[in-house]
Each structure stands twice: as structure tokens, then as C-alpha cells.
Amino acid sequence: MIKKPAEKIILGIDPGTNMMGYAVIQSVSQKFSLLGIGVLNFSKLDDPYLKLKGIFREVSLVIDKYHPDELAVEAPFFGKNVQSMLKLGRAQGVAIAAAVSRELPVTEYSPRKVKQSVTGNGNAAKEKVAEMLVRLLGTQGALLEGEKLDATDALAVAVCHHFQPAVAQKSSRKKGWEGFIRDNPDRVK
């Protein structure tokens, strides 16, 4: 009996309250292809709670359209502005809630891990990440032309997840501080 290569659909999310990037890839063995990419725009909404409602609704619609097997999401980057990080964390949490409500396993990656997985350099600029994604997609790279960096960042998150060994992905879903510390050594000092 011939064993089929593992196939899965991965939804990558780059969270944001005004602009949220998403990308959907199909992963088969060591290869992947782009199924969909875009930006969900909530900048016209003034009420922060309506933005969160919109995020839940729109992420749920993306999930219903592409039927992903897993969600990969970028962790909020800690900067100097605590309010920005709080808003970003809320957006990420609502996107995760949409996935969990559809029974999707969720894996979170630090921005540094995403850049490292895609470019080999954890400090790469967003433009360098986008360039590498075009290369990795080969003929499908033309589909990224004109896409906003929020969308290519989401694609980078999905590709990062694709490159991770299955054992590492399962361990990242373990609960508790021990699992968090093991899976995020760059975030714990």
C-alpha cells in the first residue's frame, strides 16, 4: 500500500485591529501552494468593540470559505506602546476564538521565529520576507504583486508553520507555563 503524503490546509494570520492579514496555503509533504491571501480592513470602524466583532465575523468567514485544518498566528510584538500591544492582543485573541470555535488547532509564532523560518534571519525586514516568499512560491509568486505587507506577513506565518516539524507543532499546543517556556525561549528572560 502506497502511503499518501500528509496534506493540510493552513490559515496564517497577522493580527491587527485596523488591518488584519490572512493567507491560506495547502501543504503537501515538503511543498506548499497559495490558496488565498488578503487583508481584512476594519479602519473605518471607530468603536473598538465593533472592530473585534468584525474580526470574529470575517475570520470565521475565511475559515468557512477555505476549511483550514490548522491556524498559525503571529504573537504580538512587545514594543514601547502598551496600548498598541493591548489592542493587538485583543485582535489576536478574537481571531484565535474564531478558530477555536471551529475546532481548529492553533499555534502561535513570535515575529522573530517567522522571519527566521522564511529567510534564515530573525531580524529580516518585512520587504525581505516578502521577497523570499515570492521566491518560495515560484510561479505563484506573481499572486503577491500588489499585496499589502499585512497579507505577506500572514503568508509568512503560514509558511513558518508549514516548515515546522509535526512534533514541534503538537508540543506547542500543550498547556501551562512549562510548554510556553519550552516553545518560546526568545520571549522569556
PDB file of C-alpha atoms in Angstrom:
ATOM      1  CA  MET A   1       0.000   0.000   0.000  1.00  0.00           C
ATOM      2  CA  ILE A   2       1.361   3.423  -1.003  1.00  0.00           C
ATOM      3  CA  LYS A   3       1.199   5.993   1.760  1.00  0.00           C
ATOM      4  CA  LYS A   4      -0.088   9.425   0.687  1.00  0.00           C
ATOM      5  CA  PRO A   5       1.958  12.427   1.744  1.00  0.00           C
ATOM      6  CA  ALA A   6       0.461  14.405   4.603  1.00  0.00           C
ATOM      7  CA  GLU A   7      -1.798  17.125   3.262  1.00  0.00           C
ATOM      8  CA  LYS A   8      -3.212  20.009   5.244  1.00  0.00           C
ATOM      9  CA  ILE A   9      -4.563  23.486   4.752  1.00  0.00           C
ATOM     10  CA  ILE A  10      -3.017  26.182   6.951  1.00  0.00           C
ATOM     11  CA  LEU A  11      -4.536  29.579   7.701  1.00  0.00           C
ATOM     12  CA  GLY A  12      -1.951  32.182   8.683  1.00  0.00           C
ATOM     13  CA  ILE A  13      -2.995  35.371  10.466  1.00  0.00           C
ATOM     14  CA  ASP A  14      -1.082  38.597  11.044  1.00  0.00           C
ATOM     15  CA  PRO A  15      -3.301  40.202  13.704  1.00  0.00           C
ATOM     16  CA  GLY A  16      -4.287  43.856  13.765  1.00  0.00           C
ATOM     17  CA  THR A  17      -7.294  45.917  14.783  1.00  0.00           C
ATOM     18  CA  ASN A  18      -7.277  48.138  11.687  1.00  0.00           C
ATOM     19  CA  MET A  19      -5.740  45.789   9.116  1.00  0.00           C
ATOM     20  CA  MET A  20      -5.524  42.028   9.608  1.00  0.00           C
ATOM     21  CA  GLY A  21      -3.626  39.993   7.059  1.00  0.00           C
ATOM     22  CA  TYR A  22      -4.581  36.427   6.236  1.00  0.00           C
ATOM     23  CA  ALA A  23      -3.186  33.776   3.930  1.00  0.00           C
ATOM     24  CA  VAL A  24      -4.223  30.204   3.226  1.00  0.00           C
ATOM     25  CA  ILE A  25      -1.802  27.614   1.935  1.00  0.00           C
ATOM     26  CA  GLN A  26      -2.107  23.961   1.056  1.00  0.00           C
ATOM     27  CA  SER A  27       0.796  21.974   2.458  1.00  0.00           C
ATOM     28  CA  VAL A  28       1.661  18.626   0.883  1.00  0.00           C
ATOM     29  CA  SER A  29       4.808  16.941   2.125  1.00  0.00           C
ATOM     30  CA  GLN A  30       7.629  19.488   1.649  1.00  0.00           C
ATOM     31  CA  LYS A  31       5.741  21.689  -0.840  1.00  0.00           C
ATOM     32  CA  PHE A  32       3.062  24.302  -0.434  1.00  0.00           C
ATOM     33  CA  SER A  33       0.816  26.350  -2.689  1.00  0.00           C
ATOM     34  CA  LEU A  34      -1.139  29.529  -2.118  1.00  0.00           C
ATOM     35  CA  LEU A  35      -4.928  29.141  -1.970  1.00  0.00           C
ATOM     36  CA  GLY A  36      -5.914  32.636  -0.860  1.00  0.00           C
ATOM     37  CA  ILE A  37      -4.498  35.848   0.554  1.00  0.00           C
ATOM     38  CA  GLY A  38      -5.819  39.227   1.593  1.00  0.00           C
ATOM     39  CA  VAL A  39      -6.308  41.935   4.170  1.00  0.00           C
ATOM     40  CA  LEU A  40      -9.369  42.409   6.349  1.00  0.00           C
ATOM     41  CA  ASN A  41      -9.849  46.167   6.788  1.00  0.00           C
ATOM     42  CA  PHE A  42     -11.516  47.499   9.941  1.00  0.00           C
ATOM     43  CA  SER A  43     -10.065  51.025   9.844  1.00  0.00           C
ATOM     44  CA  LYS A  44     -13.417  52.664   9.071  1.00  0.00           C
ATOM     45  CA  LEU A  45     -14.915  51.422  12.344  1.00  0.00           C
ATOM     46  CA  ASP A  46     -14.421  53.825  15.254  1.00  0.00           C
ATOM     47  CA  ASP A  47     -15.813  51.626  18.020  1.00  0.00           C
ATOM     48  CA  PRO A  48     -13.079  49.201  19.189  1.00  0.00           C
ATOM     49  CA  TYR A  49     -15.676  46.604  20.190  1.00  0.00           C
ATOM     50  CA  LEU A  50     -17.274  46.682  16.754  1.00  0.00           C
ATOM     51  CA  LYS A  51     -13.793  46.074  15.315  1.00  0.00           C
ATOM     52  CA  LEU A  52     -13.474  42.963  17.481  1.00  0.00           C
ATOM     53  CA  LYS A  53     -16.914  41.786  16.374  1.00  0.00           C
ATOM     54  CA  GLY A  54     -15.873  42.365  12.747  1.00  0.00           C
ATOM     55  CA  ILE A  55     -12.632  40.436  13.255  1.00  0.00           C
ATOM     56  CA  PHE A  56     -14.526  37.436  14.632  1.00  0.00           C
ATOM     57  CA  ARG A  57     -17.057  37.535  11.788  1.00  0.00           C
ATOM     58  CA  GLU A  58     -14.509  37.980   8.976  1.00  0.00           C
ATOM     59  CA  VAL A  59     -12.043  35.377  10.265  1.00  0.00           C
ATOM     60  CA  SER A  60     -14.970  32.963  10.648  1.00  0.00           C
ATOM     61  CA  LEU A  61     -15.936  33.639   7.010  1.00  0.00           C
ATOM     62  CA  VAL A  62     -12.363  32.939   5.840  1.00  0.00           C
ATOM     63  CA  ILE A  63     -12.416  29.681   7.819  1.00  0.00           C
ATOM     64  CA  ASP A  64     -15.786  28.721   6.302  1.00  0.00           C
ATOM     65  CA  LYS A  65     -14.517  29.505   2.793  1.00  0.00           C
ATOM     66  CA  TYR A  66     -11.192  27.614   2.902  1.00  0.00           C
ATOM     67  CA  HIS A  67     -11.821  24.959   5.585  1.00  0.00           C
ATOM     68  CA  PRO A  68      -8.290  25.052   7.027  1.00  0.00           C
ATOM     69  CA  ASP A  69      -7.012  22.224   9.205  1.00  0.00           C
ATOM     70  CA  GLU A  70      -4.894  24.494  11.418  1.00  0.00           C
ATOM     71  CA  LEU A  71      -4.400  28.155  12.348  1.00  0.00           C
ATOM     72  CA  ALA A  72      -0.962  29.727  12.680  1.00  0.00           C
ATOM     73  CA  VAL A  73      -0.941  33.188  14.219  1.00  0.00           C
ATOM     74  CA  GLU A  74       1.794  35.702  14.877  1.00  0.00           C
ATOM     75  CA  ALA A  75       2.277  36.662  18.520  1.00  0.00           C
ATOM     76  CA  PRO A  76       2.000  40.348  19.388  1.00  0.00           C
ATOM     77  CA  PHE A  77       5.354  42.093  19.359  1.00  0.00           C
ATOM     78  CA  PHE A  78       6.146  43.860  22.609  1.00  0.00           C
ATOM     79  CA  GLY A  79       7.098  47.441  21.891  1.00  0.00           C
ATOM     80  CA  LYS A  80       7.128  50.580  23.966  1.00  0.00           C
ATOM     81  CA  ASN A  81       3.445  51.384  23.451  1.00  0.00           C
ATOM     82  CA  VAL A  82       1.468  49.222  25.865  1.00  0.00           C
ATOM     83  CA  GLN A  83      -1.894  50.378  24.447  1.00  0.00           C
ATOM     84  CA  SER A  84      -0.915  49.181  20.958  1.00  0.00           C
ATOM     85  CA  MET A  85       0.117  45.810  22.316  1.00  0.00           C
ATOM     86  CA  LEU A  86      -3.160  45.503  24.229  1.00  0.00           C
ATOM     87  CA  LYS A  87      -5.171  46.234  21.061  1.00  0.00           C
ATOM     88  CA  LEU A  88      -3.070  43.786  19.073  1.00  0.00           C
ATOM     89  CA  GLY A  89      -3.530  41.113  21.743  1.00  0.00           C
ATOM     90  CA  ARG A  90      -7.291  41.594  21.648  1.00  0.00           C
ATOM     91  CA  ALA A  91      -7.330  41.248  17.859  1.00  0.00           C
ATOM     92  CA  GLN A  92      -5.208  38.106  18.071  1.00  0.00           C
ATOM     93  CA  GLY A  93      -7.432  36.679  20.802  1.00  0.00           C
ATOM     94  CA  VAL A  94     -10.598  37.228  18.782  1.00  0.00           C
ATOM     95  CA  ALA A  95      -9.023  35.599  15.693  1.00  0.00           C
ATOM     96  CA  ILE A  96      -7.991  32.644  17.857  1.00  0.00           C
ATOM     97  CA  ALA A  97     -11.512  32.460  19.326  1.00  0.00           C
ATOM     98  CA  ALA A  98     -12.951  32.269  15.800  1.00  0.00           C
ATOM     99  CA  ALA A  99     -10.608  29.353  15.024  1.00  0.00           C
ATOM    100  CA  VAL A 100     -11.233  27.561  18.306  1.00  0.00           C
ATOM    101  CA  SER A 101     -14.995  27.913  17.811  1.00  0.00           C
ATOM    102  CA  ARG A 102     -14.483  25.900  14.594  1.00  0.00           C
ATOM    103  CA  GLU A 103     -12.352  23.283  16.424  1.00  0.00           C
ATOM    104  CA  LEU A 104      -9.091  24.343  14.703  1.00  0.00           C
ATOM    105  CA  PRO A 105      -5.794  23.708  16.467  1.00  0.00           C
ATOM    106  CA  VAL A 106      -3.871  26.958  16.968  1.00  0.00           C
ATOM    107  CA  THR A 107      -0.122  27.531  17.017  1.00  0.00           C
ATOM    108  CA  GLU A 108       1.469  30.886  17.826  1.00  0.00           C
ATOM    109  CA  TYR A 109       4.839  32.057  16.492  1.00  0.00           C
ATOM    110  CA  SER A 110       6.952  35.011  17.515  1.00  0.00           C
ATOM    111  CA  PRO A 111       7.766  37.528  14.758  1.00  0.00           C
ATOM    112  CA  ARG A 112      11.425  36.549  15.059  1.00  0.00           C
ATOM    113  CA  LYS A 113      10.613  32.835  14.584  1.00  0.00           C
ATOM    114  CA  VAL A 114       8.525  33.632  11.495  1.00  0.00           C
ATOM    115  CA  LYS A 115      11.313  35.681   9.891  1.00  0.00           C
ATOM    116  CA  GLN A 116      13.915  33.052  10.807  1.00  0.00           C
ATOM    117  CA  SER A 117      11.828  30.254   9.253  1.00  0.00           C
ATOM    118  CA  VAL A 118      11.239  32.101   5.990  1.00  0.00           C
ATOM    119  CA  THR A 119      14.520  33.982   5.429  1.00  0.00           C
ATOM    120  CA  GLY A 120      17.033  32.370   7.771  1.00  0.00           C
ATOM    121  CA  ASN A 121      17.409  35.739   9.532  1.00  0.00           C
ATOM    122  CA  GLY A 122      15.258  36.546  12.560  1.00  0.00           C
ATOM    123  CA  ASN A 123      15.907  40.266  12.070  1.00  0.00           C
ATOM    124  CA  ALA A 124      14.953  40.430   8.379  1.00  0.00           C
ATOM    125  CA  ALA A 125      12.939  43.421   7.162  1.00  0.00           C
ATOM    126  CA  LYS A 126       9.329  42.838   6.078  1.00  0.00           C
ATOM    127  CA  GLU A 127      10.334  43.546   2.471  1.00  0.00           C
ATOM    128  CA  LYS A 128      12.998  40.809   2.580  1.00  0.00           C
ATOM    129  CA  VAL A 129      10.421  38.365   3.940  1.00  0.00           C
ATOM    130  CA  ALA A 130       8.068  39.279   1.078  1.00  0.00           C
ATOM    131  CA  GLU A 131      10.890  38.804  -1.478  1.00  0.00           C
ATOM    132  CA  MET A 132      11.684  35.344  -0.112  1.00  0.00           C
ATOM    133  CA  LEU A 133       8.012  34.365  -0.218  1.00  0.00           C
ATOM    134  CA  VAL A 134       7.885  35.290  -3.919  1.00  0.00           C
ATOM    135  CA  ARG A 135      10.886  33.018  -4.494  1.00  0.00           C
ATOM    136  CA  LEU A 136       9.416  30.172  -2.463  1.00  0.00           C
ATOM    137  CA  LEU A 137       6.121  30.364  -4.357  1.00  0.00           C
ATOM    138  CA  GLY A 138       7.864  30.178  -7.740  1.00  0.00           C
ATOM    139  CA  THR A 139       5.291  30.750 -10.478  1.00  0.00           C
ATOM    140  CA  GLN A 140       2.636  31.557  -7.860  1.00  0.00           C
ATOM    141  CA  GLY A 141       4.817  34.429  -6.613  1.00  0.00           C
ATOM    142  CA  ALA A 142       3.125  36.772  -9.070  1.00  0.00           C
ATOM    143  CA  LEU A 143      -0.030  36.460  -6.949  1.00  0.00           C
ATOM    144  CA  LEU A 144       1.709  38.526  -4.247  1.00  0.00           C
ATOM    145  CA  GLU A 145       2.159  41.511  -6.547  1.00  0.00           C
ATOM    146  CA  GLY A 146       0.321  44.466  -5.085  1.00  0.00           C
ATOM    147  CA  GLU A 147      -0.473  42.722  -1.783  1.00  0.00           C
ATOM    148  CA  LYS A 148      -0.031  44.732   1.384  1.00  0.00           C
ATOM    149  CA  LEU A 149       2.671  43.713   3.851  1.00  0.00           C
ATOM    150  CA  ASP A 150      -0.065  42.637   6.301  1.00  0.00           C
ATOM    151  CA  ALA A 151      -1.040  39.923   3.811  1.00  0.00           C
ATOM    152  CA  THR A 152       2.530  38.813   3.104  1.00  0.00           C
ATOM    153  CA  ASP A 153       3.217  38.758   6.850  1.00  0.00           C
ATOM    154  CA  ALA A 154       0.263  36.392   7.258  1.00  0.00           C
ATOM    155  CA  LEU A 155       1.626  34.230   4.452  1.00  0.00           C
ATOM    156  CA  ALA A 156       4.989  34.154   6.244  1.00  0.00           C
ATOM    157  CA  VAL A 157       3.240  32.887   9.398  1.00  0.00           C
ATOM    158  CA  ALA A 158       1.525  30.098   7.426  1.00  0.00           C
ATOM    159  CA  VAL A 159       4.804  29.175   5.690  1.00  0.00           C
ATOM    160  CA  CYS A 160       6.620  29.176   9.041  1.00  0.00           C
ATOM    161  CA  HIS A 161       4.037  26.690  10.320  1.00  0.00           C
ATOM    162  CA  HIS A 162       4.468  24.582   7.183  1.00  0.00           C
ATOM    163  CA  PHE A 163       8.232  24.369   7.810  1.00  0.00           C
ATOM    164  CA  GLN A 164       7.880  23.216  11.432  1.00  0.00           C
ATOM    165  CA  PRO A 165       8.104  19.503  12.200  1.00  0.00           C
ATOM    166  CA  ALA A 166       4.793  17.950  13.255  1.00  0.00           C
ATOM    167  CA  VAL A 167       6.239  17.009  16.662  1.00  0.00           C
ATOM    168  CA  ALA A 168       7.100  20.653  17.405  1.00  0.00           C
ATOM    169  CA  GLN A 169       3.608  21.782  16.389  1.00  0.00           C
ATOM    170  CA  LYS A 170       1.955  19.276  18.719  1.00  0.00           C
ATOM    171  CA  SER A 171       4.167  20.254  21.643  1.00  0.00           C
ATOM    172  CA  SER A 172       3.320  23.934  21.171  1.00  0.00           C
ATOM    173  CA  ARG A 173      -0.321  23.130  21.908  1.00  0.00           C
ATOM    174  CA  LYS A 174       0.460  21.794  25.375  1.00  0.00           C
ATOM    175  CA  LYS A 175      -0.958  23.949  28.116  1.00  0.00           C
ATOM    176  CA  GLY A 176       0.865  25.556  31.001  1.00  0.00           C
ATOM    177  CA  TRP A 177       3.972  27.578  31.652  1.00  0.00           C
ATOM    178  CA  GLU A 178       6.363  24.694  31.041  1.00  0.00           C
ATOM    179  CA  GLY A 179       5.141  24.280  27.464  1.00  0.00           C
ATOM    180  CA  PHE A 180       5.147  28.031  26.890  1.00  0.00           C
ATOM    181  CA  ILE A 181       8.718  28.415  28.193  1.00  0.00           C
ATOM    182  CA  ARG A 182       9.939  25.430  26.154  1.00  0.00           C
ATOM    183  CA  ASP A 183       8.286  26.684  22.959  1.00  0.00           C
ATOM    184  CA  ASN A 184       9.156  30.368  23.389  1.00  0.00           C
ATOM    185  CA  PRO A 185      12.690  30.670  24.781  1.00  0.00           C
ATOM    186  CA  ASP A 186      13.180  34.008  22.995  1.00  0.00           C
ATOM    187  CA  ARG A 187      10.196  35.511  24.844  1.00  0.00           C
ATOM    188  CA  VAL A 188      11.273  34.515  28.363  1.00  0.00           C
ATOM    189  CA  LYS A 189      14.233  36.151  30.052  1.00  0.00           C
TER     190      LYS A 189
END
